[in-house]
Tab-separated table of C-alpha atoms in Angstrom:
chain	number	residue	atom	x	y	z
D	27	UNK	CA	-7.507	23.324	-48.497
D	28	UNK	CA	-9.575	24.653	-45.430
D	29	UNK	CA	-12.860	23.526	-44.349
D	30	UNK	CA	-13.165	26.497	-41.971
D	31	UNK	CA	-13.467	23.865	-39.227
D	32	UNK	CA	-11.268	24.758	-35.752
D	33	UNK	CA	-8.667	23.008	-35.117
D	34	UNK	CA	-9.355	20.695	-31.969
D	35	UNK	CA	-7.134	21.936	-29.076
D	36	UNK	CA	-5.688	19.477	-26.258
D	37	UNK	CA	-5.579	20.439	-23.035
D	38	UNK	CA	-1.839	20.660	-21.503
D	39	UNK	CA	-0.718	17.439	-19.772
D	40	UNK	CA	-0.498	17.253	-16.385
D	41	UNK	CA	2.872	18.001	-15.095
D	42	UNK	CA	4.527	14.716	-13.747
D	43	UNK	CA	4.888	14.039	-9.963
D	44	UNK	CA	8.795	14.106	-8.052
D	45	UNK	CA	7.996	10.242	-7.044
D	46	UNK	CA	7.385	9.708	-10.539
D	47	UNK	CA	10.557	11.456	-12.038
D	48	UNK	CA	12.856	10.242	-9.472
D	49	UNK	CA	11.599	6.584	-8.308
D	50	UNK	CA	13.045	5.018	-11.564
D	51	UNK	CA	16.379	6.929	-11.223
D	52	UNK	CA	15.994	6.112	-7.121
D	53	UNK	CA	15.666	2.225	-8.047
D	54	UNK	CA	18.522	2.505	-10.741
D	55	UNK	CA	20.857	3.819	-8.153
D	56	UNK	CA	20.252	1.203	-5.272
D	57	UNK	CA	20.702	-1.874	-8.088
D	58	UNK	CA	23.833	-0.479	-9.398
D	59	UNK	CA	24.988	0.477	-5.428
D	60	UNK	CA	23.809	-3.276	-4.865
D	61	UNK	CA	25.964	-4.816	-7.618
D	62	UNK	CA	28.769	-2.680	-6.362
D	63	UNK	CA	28.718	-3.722	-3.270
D	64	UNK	CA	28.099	-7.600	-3.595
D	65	UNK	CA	31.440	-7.051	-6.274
D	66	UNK	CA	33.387	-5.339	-3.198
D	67	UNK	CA	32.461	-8.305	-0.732
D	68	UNK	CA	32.954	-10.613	-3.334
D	69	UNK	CA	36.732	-9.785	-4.117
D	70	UNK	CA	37.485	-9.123	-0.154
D	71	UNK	CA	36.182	-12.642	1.081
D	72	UNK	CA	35.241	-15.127	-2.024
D	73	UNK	CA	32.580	-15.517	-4.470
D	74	UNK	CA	30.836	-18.966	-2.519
D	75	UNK	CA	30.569	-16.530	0.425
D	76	UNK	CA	28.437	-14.003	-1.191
D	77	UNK	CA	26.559	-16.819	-2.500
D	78	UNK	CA	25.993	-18.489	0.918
D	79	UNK	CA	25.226	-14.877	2.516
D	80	UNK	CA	22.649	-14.582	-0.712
D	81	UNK	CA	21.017	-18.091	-0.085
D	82	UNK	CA	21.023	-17.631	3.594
D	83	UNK	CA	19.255	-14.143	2.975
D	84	UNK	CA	16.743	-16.038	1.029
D	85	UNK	CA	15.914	-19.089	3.231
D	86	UNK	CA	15.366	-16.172	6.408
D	87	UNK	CA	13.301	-14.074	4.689
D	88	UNK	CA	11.089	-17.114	3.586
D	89	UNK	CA	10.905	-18.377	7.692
D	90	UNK	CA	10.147	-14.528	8.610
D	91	UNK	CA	7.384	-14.168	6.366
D	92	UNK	CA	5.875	-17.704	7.167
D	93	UNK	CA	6.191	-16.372	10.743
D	94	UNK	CA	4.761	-13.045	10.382
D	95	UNK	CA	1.732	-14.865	7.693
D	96	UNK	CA	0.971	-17.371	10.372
D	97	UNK	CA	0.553	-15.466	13.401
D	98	UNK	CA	-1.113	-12.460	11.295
D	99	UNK	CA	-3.829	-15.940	10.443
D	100	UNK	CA	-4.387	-16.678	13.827
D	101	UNK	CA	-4.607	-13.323	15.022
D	102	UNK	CA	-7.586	-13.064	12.697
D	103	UNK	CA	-9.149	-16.339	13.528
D	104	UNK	CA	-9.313	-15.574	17.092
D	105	UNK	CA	-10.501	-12.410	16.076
D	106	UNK	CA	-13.673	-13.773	14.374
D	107	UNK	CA	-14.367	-16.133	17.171
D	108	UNK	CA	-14.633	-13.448	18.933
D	109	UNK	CA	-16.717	-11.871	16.725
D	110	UNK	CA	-14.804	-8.147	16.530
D	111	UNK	CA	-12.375	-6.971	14.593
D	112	UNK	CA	-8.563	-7.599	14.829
D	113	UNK	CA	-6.695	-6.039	17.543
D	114	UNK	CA	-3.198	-4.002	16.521
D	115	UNK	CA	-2.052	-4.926	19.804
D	116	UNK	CA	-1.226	-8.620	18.637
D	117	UNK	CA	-0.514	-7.936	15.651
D	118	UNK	CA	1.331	-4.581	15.563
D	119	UNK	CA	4.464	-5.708	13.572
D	120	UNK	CA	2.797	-8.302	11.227
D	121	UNK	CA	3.471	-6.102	7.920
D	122	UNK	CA	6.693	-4.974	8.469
D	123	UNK	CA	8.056	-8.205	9.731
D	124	UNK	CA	6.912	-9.638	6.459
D	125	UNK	CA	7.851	-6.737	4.905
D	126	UNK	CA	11.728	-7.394	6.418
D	127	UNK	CA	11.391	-10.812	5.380
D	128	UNK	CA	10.999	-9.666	1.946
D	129	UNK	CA	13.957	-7.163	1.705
D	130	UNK	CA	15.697	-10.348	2.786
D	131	UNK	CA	14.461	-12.718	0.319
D	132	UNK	CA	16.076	-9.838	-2.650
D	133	UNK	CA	19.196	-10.508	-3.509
D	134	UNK	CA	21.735	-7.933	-2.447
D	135	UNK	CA	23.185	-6.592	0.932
D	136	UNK	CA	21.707	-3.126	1.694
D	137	UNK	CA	18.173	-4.638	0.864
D	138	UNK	CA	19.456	-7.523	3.200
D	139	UNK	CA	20.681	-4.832	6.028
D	140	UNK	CA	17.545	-3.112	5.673
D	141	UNK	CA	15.727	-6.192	6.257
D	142	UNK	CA	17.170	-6.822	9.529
D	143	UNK	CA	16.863	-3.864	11.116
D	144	UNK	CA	12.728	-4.372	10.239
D	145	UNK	CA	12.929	-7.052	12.311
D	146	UNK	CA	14.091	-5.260	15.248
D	147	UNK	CA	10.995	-4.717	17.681
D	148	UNK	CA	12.156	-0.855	18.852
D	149	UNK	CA	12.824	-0.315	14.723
D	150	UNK	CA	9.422	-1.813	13.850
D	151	UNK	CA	7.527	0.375	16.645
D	152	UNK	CA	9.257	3.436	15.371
D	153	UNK	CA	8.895	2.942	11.527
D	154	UNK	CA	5.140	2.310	12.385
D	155	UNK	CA	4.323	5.187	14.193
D	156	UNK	CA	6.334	7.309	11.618
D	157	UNK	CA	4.024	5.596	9.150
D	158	UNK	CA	1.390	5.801	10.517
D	159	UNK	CA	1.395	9.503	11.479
D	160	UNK	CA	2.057	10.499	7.756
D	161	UNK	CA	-0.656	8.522	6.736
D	162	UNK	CA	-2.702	10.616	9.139
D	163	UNK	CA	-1.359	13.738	8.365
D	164	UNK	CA	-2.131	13.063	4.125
D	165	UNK	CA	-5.246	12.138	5.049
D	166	UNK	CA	-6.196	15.186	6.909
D	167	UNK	CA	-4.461	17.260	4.117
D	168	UNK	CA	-6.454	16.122	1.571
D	169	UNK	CA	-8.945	18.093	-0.464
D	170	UNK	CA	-12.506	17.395	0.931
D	171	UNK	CA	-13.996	15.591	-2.662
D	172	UNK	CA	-11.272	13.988	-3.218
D	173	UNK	CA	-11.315	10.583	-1.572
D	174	UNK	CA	-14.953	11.423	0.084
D	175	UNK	CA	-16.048	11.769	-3.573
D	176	UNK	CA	-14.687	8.348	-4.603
D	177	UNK	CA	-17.138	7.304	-1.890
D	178	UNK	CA	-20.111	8.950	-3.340
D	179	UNK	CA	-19.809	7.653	-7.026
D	180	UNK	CA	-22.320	4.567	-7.960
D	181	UNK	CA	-21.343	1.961	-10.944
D	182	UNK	CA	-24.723	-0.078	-12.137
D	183	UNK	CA	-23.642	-3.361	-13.906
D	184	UNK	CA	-26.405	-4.007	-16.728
D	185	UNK	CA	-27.371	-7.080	-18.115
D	186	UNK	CA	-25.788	-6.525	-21.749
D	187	UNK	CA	-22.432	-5.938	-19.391
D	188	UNK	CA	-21.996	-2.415	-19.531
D	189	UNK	CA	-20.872	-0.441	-16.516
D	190	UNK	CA	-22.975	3.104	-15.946
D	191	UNK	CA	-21.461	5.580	-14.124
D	192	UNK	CA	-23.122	8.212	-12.242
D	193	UNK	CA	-23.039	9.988	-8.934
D	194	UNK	CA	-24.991	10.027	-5.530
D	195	UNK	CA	-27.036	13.277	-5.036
D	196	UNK	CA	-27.837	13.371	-1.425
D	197	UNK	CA	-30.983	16.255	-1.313
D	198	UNK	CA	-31.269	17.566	2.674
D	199	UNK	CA	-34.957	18.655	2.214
D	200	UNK	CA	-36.736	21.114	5.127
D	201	UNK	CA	-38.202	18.910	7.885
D	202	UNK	CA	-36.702	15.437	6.039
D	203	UNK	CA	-36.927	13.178	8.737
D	204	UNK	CA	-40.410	13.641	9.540
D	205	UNK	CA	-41.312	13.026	5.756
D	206	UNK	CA	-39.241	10.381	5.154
D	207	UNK	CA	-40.771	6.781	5.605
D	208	UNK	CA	-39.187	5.192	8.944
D	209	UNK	CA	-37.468	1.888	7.880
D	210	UNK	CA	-36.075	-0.421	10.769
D	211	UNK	CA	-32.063	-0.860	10.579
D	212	UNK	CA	-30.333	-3.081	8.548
D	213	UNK	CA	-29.153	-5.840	10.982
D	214	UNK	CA	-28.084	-9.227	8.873
């Protein structure tokens, strides 16, 4: 039986990203290459060796992060004494020390290789310019609206608790600044 009524139609799902279809496979691969390897080490040398090289991993990762966490803190708190904002130049290496400390703290020996060389100044310099140039190069790339939009959107909490969402409609009216009430700036 028809009611004559149209069938609703769904629009086609958006095709899935490479990081997506491959980062689960990616991390698959390293934990199996992981267990492989920790096997291979453990039948060349002994079992309480891979243990100790685990638990040794572990307990230098924890001091590295501490480390990096504790001067990151007082890089900070001298920066507010100051009354500016952080420098890089003291704290250039802060994330991917602690970010070394944690490939350390997983169990397993690339992740623990690949910790180490983080921890290398020259490799940490390096890494972080890479980084830091594809972050500006994906930022420059991106669609104007896309991020700058996420910047113009407005969320008004009311009292009943529901959000509203709307937009900010900036209107650049003929001669605007001389009609415009003159407000002193926002200082506190």
């Amino acid at each position: 039986m028809t009611t004559g009524a149209s069938t609703p139609t769904y629009p086609a799902r958006p095709r899935r990203s490479r990081v997506r279809t491959f980062l689960p496979l990616g991390i698959a691969a390293w934990l199996v290459l992981e267990i492989w390897l920790l096997s291979v080490v453990a039948g060349a040398a002994s079992g309480f060796a891979v243990f100790l090289l685990l638990v040794a991993g572990f307990v230098l990762g924890s001091v590295v992060i501490k480390r990096a966490g504790r001067r990151a803190f007082q890089n900070l708190n001298e920066a507010l004494q100051r009354g500016g904002a952080p420098s890089d130049s003291g704290s250039g290496g802060n994330g991917l020390m602690m970010l070394g400390g944690l490939l350390l703290m997983i169990p397993g020996l690339l992740s623990d290789a690949v910790g180490l060389l983080l921890l290398i100044p020259p490799v940490q310099k390096a890494v972080g310019r890479y980084a830091e140039r594809t972050f500006d190069r994906r930022i420059r790339a991106a669609a104007p609206g896309t991020l700058g939009g996420a910047f113009q959107q407005a969320r008004m909490q009311r009292p009943d608790g529901k959000v509203v969402q709307g937009e900010v409609i900036v209107r650049d009216e003929p001669g605007g600044d001389s009609q415009r009430e003159q407000r002193p700036p926002l200082t506190r």
